[in-house]
XYZ file of C-alpha atoms in Angstrom:
675
model
C 168.455 74.136 144.356
C 168.884 72.954 147.960
C 165.693 72.014 149.810
C 165.175 72.401 153.541
C 165.805 69.022 155.243
C 163.283 69.940 157.941
C 160.675 70.692 155.299
C 159.864 66.922 155.144
C 158.324 67.237 151.715
C 154.552 67.175 152.496
C 154.666 64.396 155.100
C 151.537 62.272 154.813
C 151.180 62.043 158.581
C 149.749 65.559 158.553
C 147.246 64.638 155.860
C 145.722 61.794 157.856
C 144.611 64.044 160.675
C 144.061 67.413 158.955
C 142.708 66.739 155.462
C 140.049 69.467 155.518
C 139.587 72.811 153.755
C 137.490 75.939 153.979
C 134.695 74.318 151.981
C 134.331 71.716 154.746
C 134.281 74.183 157.624
C 130.529 74.632 157.625
C 129.898 70.905 157.826
C 132.526 70.556 160.549
C 130.837 73.333 162.510
C 127.532 71.472 162.177
C 129.173 68.349 163.636
C 130.590 70.381 166.530
C 127.194 71.958 167.261
C 125.585 68.494 167.278
C 128.246 67.127 169.624
C 127.755 70.057 172.009
C 124.046 69.249 172.162
C 124.921 65.615 172.888
C 127.142 66.817 175.767
C 124.084 68.209 177.556
C 122.327 64.826 177.371
C 125.224 62.578 178.442
C 125.006 61.257 181.984
C 127.984 58.850 181.954
C 131.349 60.494 182.522
C 133.289 58.232 180.142
C 130.927 59.056 177.292
C 131.471 62.751 178.045
C 135.255 62.284 177.794
C 134.841 60.559 174.418
C 132.570 63.327 173.190
C 135.046 66.052 174.230
C 137.659 64.188 172.177
C 135.352 64.053 169.160
C 134.837 67.828 169.383
C 138.614 68.322 169.671
C 139.109 66.261 166.518
C 136.418 68.198 164.600
C 137.912 71.558 165.657
C 141.302 70.336 164.389
C 140.015 71.131 160.900
C 138.968 74.745 161.556
C 140.243 76.130 164.896
C 143.356 74.819 166.666
C 142.809 76.846 169.861
C 139.345 75.319 170.285
C 140.749 71.864 169.546
C 143.317 72.295 172.335
C 140.613 73.600 174.682
C 138.401 70.512 174.304
C 141.251 67.999 174.393
C 142.326 69.675 177.677
C 138.799 69.336 179.080
C 138.802 65.672 178.082
C 142.198 65.130 179.746
C 141.139 66.702 183.058
C 137.925 64.688 183.257
C 139.646 61.444 182.194
C 142.182 61.843 185.026
C 139.406 62.614 187.492
C 137.389 59.460 186.673
C 140.459 57.236 185.948
C 139.627 56.538 182.283
C 142.991 55.552 180.632
C 141.911 55.236 176.984
C 140.077 58.572 176.999
C 143.177 60.169 178.548
C 145.444 58.662 175.859
C 143.204 59.926 173.031
C 143.166 63.445 174.533
C 146.986 63.437 174.692
C 147.051 62.289 171.052
C 144.798 65.136 169.837
C 146.795 67.639 171.906
C 149.978 66.434 170.180
C 148.480 66.788 166.711
C 147.178 70.274 167.410
C 150.602 71.210 168.835
C 152.212 70.271 165.510
C 150.112 72.846 163.677
C 151.062 75.520 166.207
C 154.741 74.461 165.819
C 154.988 73.556 169.526
C 157.007 70.433 168.757
C 158.174 69.888 172.347
C 154.567 69.661 173.571
C 153.750 67.357 170.643
C 156.527 64.905 171.589
C 155.591 64.920 175.303
C 151.914 64.233 174.576
C 152.647 61.526 172.008
C 154.809 59.673 174.551
C 152.128 59.968 177.251
C 149.546 58.603 174.801
C 151.865 55.790 173.651
C 152.439 54.481 177.190
C 148.701 54.164 177.770
C 147.901 52.684 174.332
C 150.541 49.990 174.961
C 148.943 49.115 178.306
C 145.595 48.877 176.508
C 147.086 46.776 173.635
C 145.491 49.227 171.186
C 147.445 48.387 167.997
C 145.710 50.923 165.749
C 146.424 53.876 168.036
C 149.964 52.634 168.755
C 150.610 52.688 165.002
C 149.222 56.241 164.654
C 151.273 57.451 167.629
C 154.547 56.019 166.282
C 153.778 57.736 162.962
C 153.269 61.024 164.803
C 156.529 60.643 166.751
C 158.450 59.892 163.553
C 157.116 63.096 161.977
C 157.943 65.336 164.949
C 161.380 63.800 165.570
C 162.270 64.408 161.920
C 162.761 68.074 162.826
C 165.565 67.109 165.224
C 169.104 65.964 164.487
C 168.674 62.258 165.328
C 167.713 60.510 162.119
C 168.256 57.118 163.797
C 165.490 57.921 166.268
C 163.173 58.998 163.419
C 163.956 55.811 161.504
C 163.332 53.653 164.607
C 159.900 55.234 165.128
C 159.074 54.509 161.480
C 160.214 50.890 161.789
C 158.043 50.434 164.902
C 155.086 51.856 162.962
C 155.939 49.650 159.970
C 155.678 46.464 162.068
C 152.177 47.405 163.272
C 151.021 48.509 159.803
C 152.136 45.212 158.257
C 150.412 43.226 161.021
C 147.185 45.218 160.491
C 147.575 45.051 156.660
C 146.904 48.804 156.594
C 148.080 49.929 153.137
C 147.236 53.593 153.833
C 149.557 53.672 156.848
C 152.188 51.628 154.958
C 152.213 54.330 152.303
C 152.714 57.018 154.978
C 155.554 55.078 156.603
C 157.350 54.423 153.307
C 157.060 58.153 152.668
C 158.533 59.018 156.080
C 161.450 56.584 155.611
C 162.137 58.208 152.240
C 162.239 61.597 153.983
C 164.843 60.284 156.451
C 167.084 59.151 153.590
C 166.541 62.508 151.904
C 167.834 64.342 154.963
C 170.861 62.044 154.925
C 171.476 63.059 151.269
C 171.035 59.446 150.119
C 169.197 59.872 146.811
C 168.613 56.289 145.610
C 166.983 54.795 148.755
C 164.997 58.028 149.251
C 163.586 57.731 145.718
C 162.953 54.006 146.251
C 160.780 54.531 149.348
C 158.938 57.537 147.893
C 158.136 55.391 144.828
C 156.974 52.474 147.027
C 154.625 54.899 148.807
C 153.297 56.202 145.494
C 152.809 52.662 144.103
C 150.507 51.836 147.046
C 148.497 55.032 146.455
C 148.128 54.753 142.658
C 145.419 52.041 142.594
C 143.292 53.982 145.110
C 143.284 57.214 143.082
C 143.142 59.480 146.169
C 144.141 62.975 144.888
C 145.588 64.093 148.239
C 147.881 61.081 148.532
C 148.875 61.203 144.847
C 149.679 64.934 144.940
C 151.844 64.318 147.982
C 153.623 61.309 146.474
C 154.467 63.013 143.196
C 155.615 66.165 145.036
C 157.938 64.161 147.283
C 159.619 62.601 144.252
C 159.713 65.946 142.435
C 161.329 67.811 145.345
C 163.979 65.095 145.641
C 164.833 65.350 141.934
C 164.907 69.172 142.049
C 167.256 69.065 145.038
C 169.658 66.946 142.938
C 169.332 69.138 139.832
C 167.232 66.597 137.870
C 164.729 69.197 136.610
C 163.856 67.397 133.371
C 163.059 64.171 135.257
C 160.929 66.168 137.718
C 158.768 67.640 134.933
C 156.291 64.720 134.864
C 156.028 64.636 138.662
C 155.078 68.308 138.846
C 152.585 67.933 136.017
C 150.848 65.329 138.205
C 151.062 67.660 141.252
C 149.316 70.415 139.266
C 146.716 67.902 138.101
C 145.739 66.775 141.606
C 146.271 70.077 143.508
C 142.728 71.475 142.849
C 141.243 68.284 144.395
C 143.284 68.498 147.634
C 141.186 69.445 150.672
C 143.797 70.263 153.322
C 144.940 73.902 153.327
C 147.969 72.815 155.345
C 148.963 70.481 152.523
C 148.116 73.020 149.819
C 150.601 75.441 151.380
C 153.346 72.787 151.193
C 152.460 71.903 147.594
C 152.688 75.531 146.484
C 156.114 75.871 148.166
C 157.203 72.688 146.393
C 156.020 74.024 143.007
C 157.745 77.370 143.610
C 161.059 75.561 144.107
C 160.647 73.688 140.822
C 159.794 76.823 138.824
C 162.624 78.758 140.454
C 165.012 75.969 139.430
C 163.933 76.098 135.750
C 163.891 79.960 135.740
C 160.129 80.348 135.187
C 160.037 83.214 137.655
C 156.435 84.357 137.107
C 155.128 80.870 137.916
C 157.452 80.758 140.913
C 156.029 84.064 142.206
C 152.454 82.816 141.737
C 153.023 79.729 143.889
C 154.905 81.770 146.517
C 151.894 84.097 146.766
C 149.520 81.137 147.182
C 151.734 79.625 149.893
C 151.807 82.997 151.712
C 148.013 83.131 151.540
C 147.531 79.733 153.197
C 150.297 80.134 155.786
C 149.117 83.590 156.930
C 145.393 82.762 156.974
C 145.944 79.573 158.962
C 148.928 80.647 161.104
C 151.479 78.078 159.898
C 154.753 79.661 161.131
C 157.107 76.898 159.944
C 155.618 77.112 156.433
C 155.855 80.915 156.551
C 159.571 80.667 157.401
C 160.085 78.406 154.385
C 158.129 80.729 152.082
C 160.161 83.771 153.237
C 163.365 81.941 152.331
C 162.007 80.856 148.941
C 160.776 84.418 148.209
C 164.226 85.739 149.114
C 165.804 83.302 146.627
C 163.444 84.547 143.904
C 164.257 88.221 144.597
C 167.974 87.398 144.610
C 167.579 85.903 141.147
C 165.662 89.039 140.085
C 168.583 91.169 141.414
C 166.396 92.839 144.056
C 169.136 92.398 146.638
C 167.904 94.669 149.471
C 164.468 93.048 149.520
C 165.997 89.576 149.406
C 168.242 90.365 152.406
C 165.193 91.552 154.369
C 163.265 88.334 153.605
C 166.253 86.137 154.490
C 166.401 87.866 157.885
C 162.648 87.368 158.442
C 163.067 83.688 157.632
C 165.978 83.417 160.112
C 163.892 85.121 162.812
C 160.976 82.738 162.299
C 163.213 79.645 162.353
C 164.820 80.983 165.560
C 161.401 81.315 167.229
C 160.618 77.734 166.190
C 163.934 76.432 167.556
C 165.009 75.084 164.135
C 168.536 75.760 162.827
C 168.969 73.280 159.967
C 168.314 75.987 157.338
C 170.645 78.609 158.848
C 173.760 77.728 156.778
C 171.833 77.906 153.488
C 170.112 81.198 154.367
C 173.359 82.851 155.538
C 175.051 81.699 152.328
C 172.306 83.305 150.209
C 172.410 86.446 152.365
C 176.187 86.700 151.891
C 175.672 86.489 148.116
C 173.126 89.343 148.208
C 175.458 91.565 150.347
C 178.310 90.834 147.960
C 176.216 91.887 144.930
C 175.579 95.239 146.691
C 179.285 95.688 147.416
C 178.678 95.399 151.177
C 181.668 93.145 151.744
C 181.925 93.426 155.580
C 178.298 92.324 155.864
C 178.914 89.563 153.307
C 181.934 88.379 155.310
C 179.891 88.352 158.547
C 177.101 86.307 156.880
C 179.686 83.821 155.559
C 181.227 83.569 159.029
C 177.800 82.725 160.485
C 177.244 80.170 157.730
C 180.439 78.347 158.729
C 179.642 78.776 162.425
C 176.270 77.063 162.055
C 177.697 74.342 159.826
C 180.133 73.550 162.669
C 177.333 73.796 165.219
C 175.117 71.384 163.308
C 178.029 68.978 162.881
C 178.629 69.059 166.633
C 174.907 68.443 167.177
C 175.095 65.425 164.900
C 178.142 64.104 166.787
C 176.268 64.521 170.068
C 173.293 62.752 168.511
C 175.495 59.825 167.452
C 176.911 59.577 170.989
C 173.385 59.622 172.441
C 172.402 56.841 170.066
C 175.537 54.881 171.065
C 174.613 55.198 174.750
C 171.033 54.192 173.983
C 172.302 51.080 172.166
C 174.511 50.218 175.167
C 171.483 50.423 177.440
C 169.562 48.126 175.060
C 172.467 45.627 175.042
C 172.564 45.596 178.851
C 168.811 45.048 178.974
C 169.169 42.154 176.496
C 171.937 40.599 178.653
C 169.736 40.723 181.767
C 166.869 39.162 179.808
C 169.182 36.344 178.666
C 170.271 35.623 182.237
C 166.651 35.503 183.357
C 165.812 33.181 180.447
C 168.584 30.786 181.552
C 167.212 30.735 185.098
C 163.720 30.096 183.754
C 165.081 27.201 181.669
C 166.694 25.627 184.751
C 163.374 25.784 186.590
C 161.640 24.268 183.562
C 164.163 21.399 183.423
C 163.513 20.594 187.104
C 159.788 20.583 186.420
C 160.250 18.188 183.459
C 162.188 15.740 185.663
C 159.353 15.730 188.205
C 156.774 15.251 185.446
C 158.637 12.211 184.137
C 158.133 10.424 187.474
C 154.389 10.579 187.021
C 154.434 9.260 183.452
C 154.449 5.566 184.507
C 151.074 6.013 186.181
C 149.630 7.246 182.893
C 150.500 4.155 180.812
C 147.164 2.448 181.412
C 145.334 5.631 180.388
C 147.491 5.777 177.260
C 146.448 2.267 176.260
C 142.802 3.295 176.502
C 143.526 6.394 174.393
C 145.197 4.150 171.757
C 142.083 2.009 171.477
C 139.914 5.095 171.094
C 142.414 6.424 168.546
C 142.085 3.272 166.412
C 138.311 3.711 166.334
C 138.652 7.395 165.394
C 141.225 6.472 162.725
C 138.837 4.158 160.918
C 136.090 6.771 161.178
C 138.355 9.413 159.640
C 139.491 7.065 156.844
C 135.866 6.437 155.950
C 135.235 10.186 155.887
C 138.342 10.746 153.757
C 137.087 8.220 151.218
C 133.855 10.193 150.932
C 135.843 13.416 150.504
C 137.943 11.847 147.739
C 134.782 10.845 145.938
C 133.552 14.436 146.202
C 136.914 15.734 144.930
C 136.758 13.334 141.985
C 133.277 14.580 141.178
C 134.442 18.226 141.345
C 137.455 17.388 139.157
C 135.186 15.755 136.596
C 132.959 18.844 136.545
C 136.044 21.027 135.960
C 137.217 18.770 133.119
C 133.766 18.929 131.519
C 133.844 22.719 131.809
C 137.301 22.780 130.156
C 136.034 20.524 127.379
C 132.958 22.750 126.851
C 135.149 25.845 126.759
C 137.493 24.182 124.250
C 134.680 23.255 121.863
C 133.077 26.707 122.334
C 136.276 28.382 121.194
C 136.761 25.963 118.308
C 133.134 26.279 117.148
C 132.720 30.019 117.467
C 135.709 32.152 118.402
C 138.140 30.377 116.074
C 135.596 29.673 113.333
C 134.318 33.277 113.120
C 137.603 34.936 112.048
C 138.232 32.235 109.443
C 134.738 32.809 108.026
C 135.682 36.472 107.557
C 139.069 35.607 106.034
C 137.581 33.036 103.595
C 134.629 35.287 102.744
C 136.675 38.368 101.822
C 139.335 36.221 100.069
C 136.658 34.611 97.863
C 135.131 38.004 97.118
C 138.501 39.409 96.012
C 139.299 36.267 94.030
C 135.992 36.181 92.169
C 135.149 39.884 91.792
C 138.470 41.694 92.056
C 137.779 44.127 89.164
C 134.340 45.080 90.506
C 135.877 47.039 93.412
C 137.880 50.257 93.621
C 141.436 50.350 95.004
C 140.197 51.808 98.322
C 137.596 49.063 98.681
C 140.156 46.359 97.908
C 142.610 47.876 100.447
C 139.835 47.923 103.042
C 139.101 44.215 102.455
C 142.790 43.285 102.612
C 143.097 45.267 105.886
C 140.175 43.329 107.362
C 141.776 40.034 106.292
C 145.091 41.074 107.966
C 143.454 42.204 111.231
C 141.295 39.081 111.395
C 144.308 36.853 110.657
C 146.308 38.504 113.456
C 143.387 38.013 115.867
C 142.964 34.359 114.854
C 146.697 33.714 115.202
C 146.743 35.232 118.691
C 143.716 33.159 119.698
C 145.227 30.005 118.208
C 148.498 30.634 120.055
C 146.681 30.985 123.416
C 144.544 27.953 122.596
C 147.560 25.758 121.819
C 149.383 26.947 124.927
C 146.325 26.155 127.047
C 145.980 22.723 125.431
C 149.669 21.969 126.078
C 149.266 22.976 129.732
C 146.185 20.761 130.131
C 148.040 17.825 128.564
C 151.111 18.259 130.783
C 153.469 18.950 127.837
C 154.773 22.277 129.207
C 157.934 21.733 131.236
C 158.585 24.118 134.126
C 162.283 24.904 134.507
C 162.720 27.528 137.266
C 165.830 29.704 137.016
C 167.146 33.041 138.285
C 165.732 35.791 136.031
C 166.337 39.556 135.933
C 162.721 40.816 136.175
C 163.106 44.319 134.666
C 164.621 42.878 131.467
C 161.966 40.142 131.264
C 159.194 42.761 131.492
C 160.770 44.761 128.643
C 160.999 41.616 126.485
C 157.416 40.544 127.307
C 155.745 43.876 126.485
C 157.840 44.710 123.413
C 155.553 42.962 120.853
C 152.566 45.004 122.086
C 154.151 48.471 122.130
C 152.774 49.197 118.647
C 149.213 48.632 119.894
C 149.948 50.838 122.905
C 151.231 53.573 120.609
C 148.038 53.407 118.534
C 146.110 54.393 121.693
C 148.796 56.939 122.712
C 149.307 55.138 126.035
C 152.068 56.158 128.450
C 153.985 53.053 129.613
C 156.104 53.024 132.807
C 158.282 50.054 133.786
C 159.099 50.889 137.423
C 160.507 47.452 138.272
C 163.936 47.842 139.882
C 166.787 46.796 137.594
C 168.380 44.679 140.342
C 165.156 42.771 141.063
C 165.510 39.008 140.454
C 162.941 36.187 140.526
C 163.198 32.378 140.532
C 160.660 31.109 138.022
C 160.111 29.474 134.642
C 160.983 32.070 131.999
C 158.578 31.000 129.224
C 155.431 30.779 131.335
C 156.243 33.972 133.256
C 156.654 35.820 129.952
C 153.243 34.531 128.841
C 151.674 35.869 132.079
C 153.228 39.356 131.696
C 152.366 39.515 127.959
C 148.698 38.570 128.530
C 148.197 41.026 131.395
C 149.919 43.841 129.467
C 147.851 43.097 126.335
C 144.663 43.231 128.459
C 145.765 46.569 129.966
C 146.100 47.973 126.423
C 142.814 46.430 125.278
C 140.704 47.921 128.081
C 142.539 51.264 128.408
C 141.290 54.589 127.129
C 143.131 56.673 124.557
C 145.870 58.807 126.224
C 145.762 56.527 129.263
C 148.603 55.078 131.315
C 149.978 51.630 132.202
C 152.342 51.256 135.175
C 154.308 48.073 135.849
C 155.830 47.968 139.338
C 157.074 45.504 141.919
C 157.418 45.207 145.685
C 159.943 42.818 147.222
C 159.550 40.887 150.458
C 161.669 38.185 152.103
C 160.352 35.215 150.125
C 158.543 36.609 147.099
C 158.105 39.569 144.759
C 154.680 41.030 143.959
C 154.327 42.443 140.417
C 151.537 44.907 139.621
C 150.297 45.833 136.109
C 147.915 48.780 136.568
C 145.951 50.693 133.929
C 143.699 53.757 133.913
C 141.043 52.176 131.707
C 137.364 51.273 131.975
C 137.732 48.895 134.931
C 135.210 46.160 135.598
C 132.158 45.300 137.689
C 132.123 42.920 140.650
C 130.329 40.302 138.530
C 133.120 40.296 135.936
C 135.838 40.152 138.634
C 134.258 37.061 140.241
C 134.321 35.100 136.955
C 137.691 36.285 135.586
C 139.799 33.225 136.405
C 137.098 30.557 135.932
C 137.052 28.748 132.613
C 133.390 27.806 133.013
C 132.377 31.489 133.249
C 131.883 33.595 130.120
C 133.039 37.122 131.027
C 134.844 38.204 127.879
C 133.938 41.602 126.433
C 135.276 43.851 123.627
C 138.062 46.348 124.356
C 137.749 50.140 124.128
C 138.595 49.912 120.395
C 136.332 46.860 119.905
C 139.238 44.409 120.303
C 138.027 40.810 120.607
C 138.921 38.396 123.421
C 138.049 34.932 124.759
C 139.009 35.199 128.450
C 141.415 32.300 127.932
C 144.500 34.475 128.536
C 143.629 35.068 132.189
C 142.987 31.336 132.693
C 146.542 30.744 131.453
C 147.855 33.466 133.758
C 146.256 31.888 136.827
C 147.509 28.401 135.937
C 151.091 29.495 135.169
C 151.408 31.751 138.209
C 150.192 28.862 140.377
C 152.682 26.418 138.877
C 155.468 28.924 139.552
C 154.486 28.961 143.237
C 152.578 32.283 143.291
C 149.092 33.781 143.494
C 147.182 36.204 141.250
C 144.441 38.681 142.112
C 142.754 41.801 140.706
C 141.566 45.134 142.121
C 139.225 47.176 139.940
C 136.214 49.464 139.873
C 134.099 50.562 136.919
C 135.702 53.575 135.151
C 138.605 53.595 137.644
C 141.085 51.270 135.928
C 142.301 47.813 136.915
C 145.363 46.527 138.799
C 146.443 42.885 138.374
C 148.816 41.597 141.083
C 150.742 38.329 140.976
C 153.550 36.947 143.121
C 156.662 34.959 142.210
C 159.457 33.521 144.378
C 162.587 35.612 144.891
C 165.907 34.448 143.465
């Protein structure tokens, strides 16, 4: 099943600015009414411009015409009073409203006008949003290089601002570019990176979008079985999505999946829902897509005349929108329908148009490549001029240095005075450093005492308790074996086994910790294939995961390599995975993923379990704190495993942290150097 390249899969850019639904319209109207009242009380013109923009934004959720009206009023007044930032914001809201009315030319023009002003104002947040908007609109054109460049510009700002929400959107948009270029693996990679950022936050809108993006990509490549899980997640989150614009896209996405697996009734249901949203809200580009999808369904149902009519309606709508990317596919389907009816001249004409538009699109792509080549030439020329100017500047700087050197002799006497002052300061600092070292020694001693107290606590209680149970039940069986039934004896033996396993695990962690404190663990960094190491580390615990019916996903790329000590890294992964099982709910999920950067790789082990409070998070990696608690199946723990994790990650040159909320699962992140 071939997807529309211009469809863009549910691009998250749209969600950021239009994540509202009919249930929110009353509250939005209340906001608008309040802002209108404020308008009557505002005396300063700049405040009035800002308020017009706020009304335009609020109307963006319920009435696009009104949104355009108020952003236009803001623009006129901003020009009149020379208020650049207010003018830029009005252009930005005009562009976003133009997207919903499918006026893409106006959207591009207004985004560029806004971008020029935001750059003059050094407004990084709005520059980022504007580049994201331009990448979305340009994705409907033929220049994928331009779309990718906009995304890379946005990516630089998002990384500087550490904005994970925008990073997720940008990864999603880059994945869409690769999808249009028919490059499956990098498209899937970036869609998955986007989803990995959204998973810990649990936002249903973002998660529905992420899973749909991956599902559409798999459906397009005929991987229907692999797409099954993704569409289950889409159906799970769809009722919680607020944006009707996004709901329309999600229903189109689901209809394509069901059409591909021949569940035609489900396909028809989602087509009907998409029609409902696109007609009620006047989304012409979605309507064009739904007409084409409905035509495909009727073609499969052998209702050829009706399918031909819908294909033509889809072509007409795409023509009005100025979009031709789907023409070859629609003409091909139309030719098939004519052929089934025996209308061979019409089938031939549709096939001729299919080939004509394939040629036309190829020529457009060639023109696009030439435009990009010319644009690169202009950039190279600009870089050459900059280099020449830099050389001139360097010559001027060299002349200045020579003149400065002539004055240096007159500064020697001042330098001698500075040296004397420096000697005095040096002795002052050394004295202060001595005091600091004393303080550090005191802190170190406190830490050692805490370690000693923890050690004896574990020996006296946590290790002694299981052996009390083992000895007690063993004595009872030894002395009074015949007094108990078979079931009672089996129960006692089971308790002895479980307690022995728990004691052995505790003893193993305790010995490892003691070895690390004594300096007996040797760190031998080497190049390691991370995906394989994860599989090896979690293998011993898969039985426990199965007992809770947990779904385990190892999403670490198979070509991902780290440079670390293998033994200690395996201990870190094993402890974190065991914790994820311990504190997860039955039928939950554990996802292991990684994100690569230039110098390190960040590994995330995320679960859908009971989470933790802020108080527990603060004391997790401190040996002097007692934050252990039983698991969801009353599993015991000492908190020592996480102390080991922190120590071993640190010795491998990385950091460890946790993100968690009560009843919302936990995500443990740690970094390791790249190979």
